[in-house]
Coordinates of C-alpha atoms in Angstrom, one line a residue:
X1346 CA -70.9 -3.8 -86.8
X1347 CA -67.6 -4.2 -88.5
X1348 CA -66.4 -7.7 -89.3
X1349 CA -62.9 -6.5 -90.1
X1350 CA -60.2 -8.7 -88.5
X1351 CA -56.5 -8.0 -88.0
X1352 CA -55.7 -11.6 -89.0
X1353 CA -57.3 -11.1 -92.4
X1354 CA -55.5 -8.0 -93.4
X1355 CA -52.9 -8.3 -96.1
X1356 CA -49.2 -8.0 -95.3
X1357 CA -46.0 -7.4 -97.4
X1358 CA -43.2 -9.8 -96.6
X1359 CA -40.0 -9.2 -98.6
X1360 CA -41.2 -9.0 -102.2
X1361 CA -44.4 -11.1 -101.5
X1362 CA -47.8 -9.6 -101.1
X1363 CA -49.6 -12.0 -98.7
X1364 CA -53.4 -12.0 -98.6
X1365 CA -53.6 -12.5 -94.8
X1366 CA -51.8 -13.0 -91.5
X1367 CA -53.1 -16.5 -90.8
X1368 CA -49.9 -18.5 -91.5
X1369 CA -49.5 -22.2 -91.4
X1370 CA -46.9 -23.3 -88.9
X1371 CA -44.3 -26.0 -89.7
X1372 CA -45.5 -29.4 -88.5
X1373 CA -43.9 -32.8 -88.8
X1374 CA -46.4 -35.2 -90.4
X1375 CA -44.2 -38.2 -91.4
X1376 CA -45.9 -38.9 -94.7
X1377 CA -42.7 -39.3 -96.8
X1378 CA -42.9 -43.1 -96.5
X1379 CA -40.6 -44.0 -99.4
X1380 CA -36.9 -44.9 -99.7
X1381 CA -36.0 -41.5 -101.0
X1382 CA -37.8 -39.6 -98.3
X1383 CA -39.3 -37.4 -101.0
X1384 CA -42.7 -35.7 -101.1
X1385 CA -45.2 -37.1 -103.5
X1386 CA -48.8 -36.6 -104.6
X1387 CA -50.2 -36.8 -101.1
X1388 CA -48.0 -33.9 -100.0
X1389 CA -49.1 -31.8 -103.0
X1390 CA -52.8 -32.4 -102.1
X1391 CA -52.2 -31.6 -98.4
X1392 CA -50.5 -28.3 -99.1
X1393 CA -52.8 -27.3 -101.9
X1394 CA -55.8 -27.7 -99.5
X1395 CA -54.1 -25.2 -97.2
X1396 CA -53.0 -22.6 -99.8
X1397 CA -55.4 -20.0 -98.4
X1398 CA -52.9 -19.4 -95.6
X1399 CA -51.1 -16.1 -95.9
X1400 CA -47.9 -18.1 -95.9
X1401 CA -47.4 -21.9 -95.6
X1402 CA -44.2 -22.9 -93.8
X1403 CA -43.6 -26.6 -94.5
X1404 CA -42.8 -29.4 -92.1
X1405 CA -39.1 -29.5 -91.2
X1406 CA -37.1 -31.0 -94.1
X1407 CA -33.7 -32.4 -93.4
X1408 CA -30.7 -30.8 -95.2
X1409 CA -28.7 -34.0 -95.3
X1410 CA -28.8 -37.6 -94.4
X1411 CA -26.9 -36.7 -91.2
X1412 CA -29.7 -34.3 -90.3
X1413 CA -32.5 -36.8 -90.0
X1414 CA -34.0 -37.9 -86.7
X1415 CA -37.6 -39.0 -87.4
X1416 CA -39.1 -41.6 -89.7
X1417 CA -40.7 -40.7 -93.0
X1418 CA -39.8 -37.0 -92.9
X1419 CA -39.0 -35.4 -96.3
X1420 CA -35.6 -34.0 -97.2
X1421 CA -34.3 -31.2 -99.4
X1422 CA -30.8 -32.6 -100.3
X1423 CA -31.4 -34.9 -103.3
X1424 CA -32.7 -34.3 -106.8
X1425 CA -35.5 -36.8 -106.2
X1426 CA -36.6 -34.7 -103.2
X1427 CA -36.4 -31.5 -105.3
X1428 CA -38.6 -33.0 -107.9
X1429 CA -41.1 -34.1 -105.3
X1430 CA -41.2 -30.6 -103.8
X1431 CA -41.8 -29.1 -107.2
X1432 CA -45.2 -30.8 -107.2
X1433 CA -46.0 -29.2 -103.8
X1434 CA -44.9 -25.6 -104.8
X1435 CA -46.8 -25.9 -108.1
X1436 CA -50.0 -27.0 -106.3
X1437 CA -49.8 -24.1 -103.8
X1438 CA -49.0 -21.5 -106.5
X1439 CA -51.8 -22.7 -108.7
X1440 CA -54.1 -21.7 -105.8
X1441 CA -52.4 -18.3 -105.5
X1442 CA -50.7 -19.3 -102.2
X1443 CA -47.2 -18.8 -101.0
X1444 CA -44.9 -21.3 -99.4
X1445 CA -41.5 -21.4 -97.5
X1446 CA -39.7 -24.6 -96.7
X1447 CA -38.3 -25.2 -93.2
X1448 CA -34.6 -26.3 -93.3
X1449 CA -33.9 -28.8 -90.5
X1450 CA -31.1 -30.6 -88.7
X1451 CA -32.2 -32.4 -85.5
X1452 CA -28.7 -32.8 -84.1
X1453 CA -28.7 -35.0 -81.0
X1454 CA -32.4 -35.7 -81.1
X1455 CA -31.7 -38.6 -83.3
X1456 CA -30.5 -42.2 -83.1
X1457 CA -27.8 -44.4 -84.6
X1458 CA -30.5 -46.4 -86.3
X1459 CA -30.9 -43.5 -88.7
X1460 CA -27.2 -43.3 -89.5
X1461 CA -26.1 -46.8 -90.1
X1462 CA -25.0 -47.2 -86.5
X1463 CA -23.0 -43.9 -86.4
X1464 CA -23.7 -41.5 -83.5
X1465 CA -25.9 -38.4 -84.2
X1466 CA -24.0 -35.1 -84.4
X1467 CA -24.3 -32.4 -81.8
X1468 CA -22.3 -29.4 -80.5
X1469 CA -21.1 -31.5 -77.5
X1470 CA -21.3 -35.1 -76.4
X1471 CA -24.2 -34.7 -74.0
X1472 CA -27.2 -37.1 -74.1
X1473 CA -30.5 -35.2 -74.3
X1474 CA -32.1 -38.2 -72.4
X1475 CA -35.2 -38.2 -74.7
X1476 CA -36.8 -40.8 -76.8
X1477 CA -36.3 -41.1 -80.5
X1478 CA -39.0 -42.7 -82.7
X1479 CA -37.0 -45.0 -85.0
X1480 CA -38.2 -47.4 -87.7
X1481 CA -38.2 -50.0 -84.9
X1482 CA -40.3 -47.8 -82.5
X1483 CA -39.2 -45.6 -79.6
X1484 CA -35.7 -45.9 -78.4
X1485 CA -33.6 -44.0 -75.8
X1486 CA -31.4 -41.4 -77.2
X1487 CA -27.6 -41.9 -76.9
X1488 CA -24.6 -39.7 -76.2
X1489 CA -24.0 -38.0 -79.5
X1490 CA -20.7 -37.2 -81.3
X1491 CA -19.3 -33.7 -80.7
X1492 CA -19.0 -32.2 -84.1
X1493 CA -15.6 -31.4 -85.5
X1494 CA -14.9 -28.0 -87.0
X1495 CA -15.0 -29.8 -90.4
X1496 CA -18.4 -31.2 -89.6
X1497 CA -19.7 -27.8 -88.6
X1498 CA -18.5 -26.2 -91.8
X1499 CA -20.1 -29.1 -93.8
X1500 CA -23.4 -28.5 -92.0
X1501 CA -23.3 -24.8 -92.9
X1502 CA -22.8 -25.9 -96.5
X1503 CA -25.7 -28.3 -96.2
X1504 CA -28.0 -25.5 -95.1
X1505 CA -26.8 -23.5 -98.1
X1506 CA -27.4 -26.4 -100.4
X1507 CA -30.8 -26.9 -99.0
X1508 CA -31.7 -23.3 -99.7
X1509 CA -30.3 -23.7 -103.2
X1510 CA -32.5 -26.8 -103.7
X1511 CA -35.5 -24.9 -102.3
X1512 CA -35.1 -22.3 -105.0
X1513 CA -34.9 -25.0 -107.7
X1514 CA -38.0 -26.6 -106.3
X1515 CA -39.9 -23.3 -106.6
X1516 CA -40.3 -22.2 -103.0
X1517 CA -40.9 -18.6 -102.1
X1518 CA -38.3 -18.7 -99.4
X1519 CA -36.8 -20.8 -96.5
X1520 CA -37.1 -20.8 -92.7
X1521 CA -34.0 -21.8 -90.8
X1522 CA -35.1 -24.1 -88.0
X1523 CA -33.1 -22.8 -85.0
X1524 CA -35.7 -23.9 -82.4
X1525 CA -37.3 -26.6 -80.3
X1526 CA -34.1 -28.3 -79.1
X1527 CA -32.7 -29.2 -82.6
X1528 CA -29.1 -28.7 -83.7
X1529 CA -28.9 -24.9 -83.8
X1530 CA -30.8 -24.5 -80.5
X1531 CA -28.3 -27.0 -79.1
X1532 CA -25.5 -24.7 -80.1
X1533 CA -27.2 -21.7 -78.4
X1534 CA -27.7 -23.4 -75.1
X1535 CA -24.9 -23.4 -72.5
X1536 CA -26.4 -26.6 -71.1
X1537 CA -26.0 -28.5 -74.4
X1538 CA -22.9 -26.7 -75.7
X1539 CA -19.8 -27.0 -73.6
X1540 CA -17.3 -26.5 -76.4
X1541 CA -14.1 -24.6 -75.8
X1542 CA -13.4 -23.6 -79.4
X1543 CA -14.8 -20.8 -81.5
X1544 CA -18.3 -22.3 -81.3
X1545 CA -18.5 -22.5 -77.5
X1546 CA -18.2 -20.4 -74.4
X1547 CA -19.4 -16.9 -75.0
X1548 CA -22.8 -15.9 -76.3
X1549 CA -21.2 -14.7 -79.5
X1550 CA -19.4 -18.1 -80.1
X1551 CA -22.5 -20.2 -79.2
X1552 CA -24.7 -18.3 -81.7
X1553 CA -22.1 -17.9 -84.4
X1554 CA -23.3 -20.9 -86.4
X1555 CA -26.7 -19.3 -87.1
X1556 CA -25.2 -16.1 -88.5
X1557 CA -22.7 -18.1 -90.6
X1558 CA -25.7 -20.1 -92.0
X1559 CA -27.6 -16.9 -92.9
X1560 CA -24.5 -15.5 -94.6
X1561 CA -24.1 -18.8 -96.6
X1562 CA -27.7 -18.8 -97.6
X1563 CA -27.5 -15.2 -98.7
X1564 CA -25.1 -16.4 -101.4
X1565 CA -27.9 -18.3 -103.1
X1566 CA -31.0 -16.3 -102.4
X1567 CA -32.0 -12.8 -101.3
X1568 CA -32.0 -12.0 -97.5
X1569 CA -35.7 -11.1 -97.7
X1570 CA -36.6 -14.7 -98.6
X1571 CA -35.0 -16.0 -95.4
X1572 CA -37.0 -16.5 -92.1
X1573 CA -35.6 -17.7 -88.8
X1574 CA -37.5 -19.6 -86.1
X1575 CA -36.6 -19.4 -82.4
X1576 CA -38.1 -20.6 -79.1
X1577 CA -36.4 -18.6 -76.4
X1578 CA -38.1 -20.0 -73.2
X1579 CA -38.1 -23.6 -74.2
X1580 CA -37.4 -25.6 -71.0
X1581 CA -37.8 -29.3 -70.0
X1582 CA -38.9 -30.5 -73.4
X1583 CA -36.9 -31.8 -76.5
X1584 CA -34.0 -32.4 -74.1
X1585 CA -33.4 -28.7 -73.4
X1586 CA -32.7 -27.3 -70.0
X1587 CA -32.7 -23.5 -69.8
X1588 CA -30.5 -21.5 -67.4
X1589 CA -29.6 -17.9 -66.5
X1590 CA -27.7 -17.5 -69.8
X1591 CA -30.7 -18.5 -71.9
X1592 CA -32.6 -15.2 -72.3
X1593 CA -29.5 -13.0 -72.6
X1594 CA -28.5 -15.4 -75.4
X1595 CA -31.7 -14.9 -77.3
X1596 CA -31.7 -11.1 -76.6
X1597 CA -28.3 -11.1 -78.4
X1598 CA -29.5 -13.2 -81.3
X1599 CA -32.6 -11.2 -81.9
X1600 CA -30.8 -7.8 -81.6
X1601 CA -28.2 -9.1 -84.2
X1602 CA -30.9 -10.3 -86.6
X1603 CA -31.8 -6.6 -87.1
X1604 CA -28.6 -6.4 -89.1
X1605 CA -30.3 -8.5 -91.8
X1606 CA -33.2 -7.7 -94.1
X1607 CA -35.0 -11.0 -93.3
X1608 CA -38.4 -12.1 -94.5
X1609 CA -39.5 -12.5 -90.8
X1610 CA -38.6 -13.7 -87.3
X1611 CA -40.8 -16.6 -86.1
X1612 CA -41.0 -16.9 -82.3
X1613 CA -42.8 -19.4 -80.1
X1614 CA -44.4 -18.5 -76.8
X1615 CA -43.3 -21.0 -74.1
X1616 CA -44.4 -24.6 -74.5
X1617 CA -44.6 -25.0 -70.8
X1618 CA -45.4 -22.7 -67.9
X1619 CA -42.2 -20.7 -67.1
X1620 CA -43.9 -18.0 -65.0
X1621 CA -42.3 -19.3 -61.8
X1622 CA -38.8 -19.4 -63.3
X1623 CA -37.2 -16.0 -62.7
X1624 CA -34.6 -16.3 -65.5
X1625 CA -37.1 -17.2 -68.2
X1626 CA -39.5 -15.0 -70.1
X1627 CA -43.2 -15.9 -70.0
X1628 CA -44.3 -13.3 -72.6
X1629 CA -42.1 -13.7 -75.7
X1630 CA -43.9 -11.4 -78.1
X1631 CA -44.1 -8.7 -75.5
X1632 CA -40.4 -8.9 -74.8
X1633 CA -39.1 -9.1 -78.4
X1634 CA -41.5 -6.8 -80.3
X1635 CA -39.7 -3.7 -79.1
X1636 CA -36.3 -5.3 -79.9
X1637 CA -36.9 -6.8 -83.3
X1638 CA -37.5 -4.2 -86.1
X1639 CA -38.7 -6.5 -88.9
X1640 CA -41.8 -8.7 -89.5
X1641 CA -42.5 -10.7 -86.3
X1642 CA -44.6 -13.9 -86.4
X1643 CA -45.8 -15.5 -83.2
X1644 CA -46.9 -19.1 -82.6
X1645 CA -48.1 -21.6 -80.0
X1646 CA -51.7 -22.4 -79.1
X1647 CA -53.3 -19.3 -80.6
X1648 CA -57.0 -19.2 -81.5
X1649 CA -58.9 -16.7 -83.7
X1650 CA -59.6 -14.3 -80.8
X1651 CA -56.0 -14.4 -79.4
X1652 CA -54.6 -14.0 -82.8
X1653 CA -56.5 -10.9 -83.7
X1654 CA -55.8 -9.4 -80.3
X1655 CA -52.0 -9.8 -80.4
X1656 CA -51.8 -8.2 -83.9
X1657 CA -54.2 -5.4 -82.8
X1658 CA -51.9 -4.8 -79.8
X1659 CA -49.0 -4.4 -82.1
X1660 CA -47.1 -7.3 -80.5
X1661 CA -46.9 -9.4 -83.7
X1662 CA -47.5 -8.9 -87.5
X1663 CA -48.8 -12.4 -88.2
X1664 CA -49.7 -15.6 -86.3
X1665 CA -48.7 -19.1 -87.2
X1666 CA -51.3 -21.7 -86.5
X1667 CA -50.5 -25.4 -86.2
X1668 CA -53.0 -28.0 -85.1
X1669 CA -55.9 -25.8 -86.3
X1670 CA -54.6 -26.0 -89.8
X1671 CA -54.4 -29.8 -89.6
X1672 CA -58.1 -30.2 -89.1
X1673 CA -59.2 -26.9 -90.9
X1674 CA -57.4 -26.8 -94.2
X1675 CA -59.3 -23.5 -95.1
X1676 CA -58.7 -21.9 -91.8
X1677 CA -58.7 -18.2 -93.0
X1678 CA -62.0 -18.9 -94.7
X1679 CA -63.4 -20.2 -91.5
X1680 CA -62.1 -17.2 -89.6
X1681 CA -63.6 -14.8 -92.2
X1682 CA -67.1 -16.5 -92.0
X1683 CA -66.9 -17.4 -88.3
X1684 CA -67.6 -21.0 -89.4
X1685 CA -67.3 -23.8 -86.8
X1686 CA -63.8 -25.4 -86.4
X1687 CA -63.2 -29.1 -86.9
X1688 CA -61.5 -31.1 -84.2
X1689 CA -58.1 -32.7 -85.0
X1690 CA -57.4 -36.4 -84.5
X1691 CA -54.0 -36.6 -82.7
X1692 CA -53.7 -40.3 -83.3
X1693 CA -53.2 -39.6 -87.0
X1694 CA -50.6 -36.8 -86.7
X1695 CA -47.7 -39.1 -87.7
X1696 CA -49.3 -42.1 -89.4
X1697 CA -48.9 -42.9 -93.1
X1698 CA -51.6 -42.3 -95.7
X1699 CA -54.5 -39.9 -96.2
X1700 CA -56.4 -40.5 -93.0
X1701 CA -56.0 -37.5 -90.7
X1702 CA -54.0 -35.8 -93.4
X1703 CA -56.0 -34.9 -96.5
X1704 CA -59.5 -36.0 -95.5
X1705 CA -60.5 -33.0 -93.3
X1706 CA -63.4 -31.2 -95.0
X1707 CA -63.5 -27.6 -96.4
X1708 CA -66.2 -25.3 -95.2
X1709 CA -68.0 -25.6 -98.5
X1710 CA -68.1 -29.4 -98.2
X1711 CA -69.5 -29.3 -94.7
X1712 CA -72.3 -27.0 -95.9
X1713 CA -73.5 -29.4 -98.6
X1714 CA -76.9 -31.1 -98.1

């Protein structure tokens, strides 16, 4: 009987030859507990342990001080942060792994506590009515400041600068976080963007910022080192409310992304059940595989069997696994040997230190004795 698995087949992404299609999804872990919000040795150890992934996509890393919205998340805007990330990329490359950094601006999902009392930035002054986890604990979000055109242009420049710093730090590429209710997703949505200028109103205007960011990043790195992440049917979480314009907006974005030679498009299946909402799409890969012509990566609650199946069906080229990679650092090895999977401890997802971060065993360690 053949033990060949679609997930374990190699794949070419841009100029990278990746050993498998078991990718590590970006996951906030809140371990950059230092004044500079820089990665340090613990991050290098964490990512080194997971270097058998076909591609690691790091946790979201803020592109500026104005982009932050969670405690102890690393940035990619300062020299100290670049030096910290160099340790991470070196560790992954020493294990023959590949790693992209996710460029992040949370927009209105933030709090004045992170900005010296200033309001978070957003497309429009609409409160997401969520909770923000600040240094003083959970607090209600506030009505953000609608960004000026100058602030939009600066944000585009910040994404470009983050990509430039990523290259200095030794990353193989970047993923633009345009998903999960954060700043770019807020621009896309007609329920969070009520602007009347060139960045609001029509689908073309609401999505314009993404393509301007891609164009800006192209100035400092090849297109085939740029990935984009989207979550088309997100609804009722991260402050986002979908409407009849939502799916047509993402249809437009994904069609237009075909104009670029990107590394990949990273899509999430719905985070909540949307099967009874007529204007939302419950099967994201099935809808967008025929539309998008490049490398398509799918994410959200996949296991080994479902991952193999969706690639075999031709609906995706790779699968990004999240929580399974937290508790199984050598996940591709476990898939290859059909080894048992370790359970994750959700109480340590965002806590400081090594517990629940770098102390999950490798298969070889569990087989000792």
